[in-house]
Coordinates of C-alpha atoms in Angstrom, one line a residue:
M12 CA 69.0 -47.1 -10.2
V13 CA 69.6 -45.9 -14.2
Y14 CA 66.2 -47.2 -15.2
I15 CA 64.6 -44.8 -12.8
I16 CA 67.2 -41.9 -12.9
I17 CA 65.7 -42.3 -16.9
E18 CA 62.1 -42.4 -16.5
L19 CA 62.4 -39.3 -14.5
L20 CA 64.4 -37.4 -17.2
E21 CA 61.7 -38.6 -19.7
S22 CA 59.0 -36.8 -17.2
G23 CA 60.6 -33.9 -18.1
L24 CA 62.8 -33.1 -14.9
T25 CA 66.0 -32.0 -15.2
P26 CA 69.2 -33.3 -13.9
D27 CA 68.9 -30.4 -11.0
D28 CA 65.3 -31.5 -10.2
I29 CA 66.4 -34.8 -10.1
I30 CA 69.5 -34.6 -7.6
R31 CA 67.4 -31.6 -5.6
D32 CA 63.8 -33.4 -5.1
Y33 CA 64.7 -37.3 -5.3
Y34 CA 68.9 -37.8 -5.3
P35 CA 70.8 -35.2 -3.3
Q36 CA 73.5 -38.3 -3.0
I37 CA 74.4 -38.3 -6.7
T38 CA 75.9 -35.5 -9.4
K39 CA 74.8 -34.5 -12.7
D40 CA 78.1 -36.4 -13.8
D41 CA 76.4 -39.2 -12.5
I42 CA 72.9 -38.6 -14.7
K43 CA 75.7 -38.5 -17.8
Q44 CA 76.6 -41.5 -17.2
C45 CA 73.1 -43.2 -16.7
L46 CA 72.9 -41.9 -20.5
H47 CA 75.9 -43.1 -21.4
Y48 CA 75.4 -46.7 -20.3
V49 CA 71.2 -46.7 -22.0
A50 CA 73.3 -45.3 -25.2
S51 CA 76.1 -48.1 -25.4
L52 CA 73.0 -50.7 -24.7
I53 CA 70.9 -49.7 -27.5
K54 CA 73.8 -48.5 -29.9
D55 CA 73.7 -51.4 -32.1
Q56 CA 69.8 -52.0 -32.3
E57 CA 67.5 -51.3 -35.1
Y58 CA 66.4 -48.0 -35.7
I59 CA 62.7 -47.7 -36.9
P60 CA 61.1 -44.3 -37.3
F61 CA 58.5 -43.7 -35.5
K62 CA 56.8 -42.8 -38.2
E63 CA 57.2 -45.9 -39.9
A64 CA 56.8 -47.8 -36.9
A65 CA 53.0 -46.8 -36.2
Q66 CA 52.5 -47.8 -39.8
H67 CA 53.2 -51.4 -39.4

């Protein structure tokens, strides 16, 4: 379910939108935990700025 929440946020929905329209059983804290989980997964990944990546 984490990827669904991230995709909904990426599409422009707010946490309130997600809770109201899709998942009334979750809380804003649940959404924060999704973001925390994803951040922990990518924290140690190599960072390539978008501008530099486009030049490759």
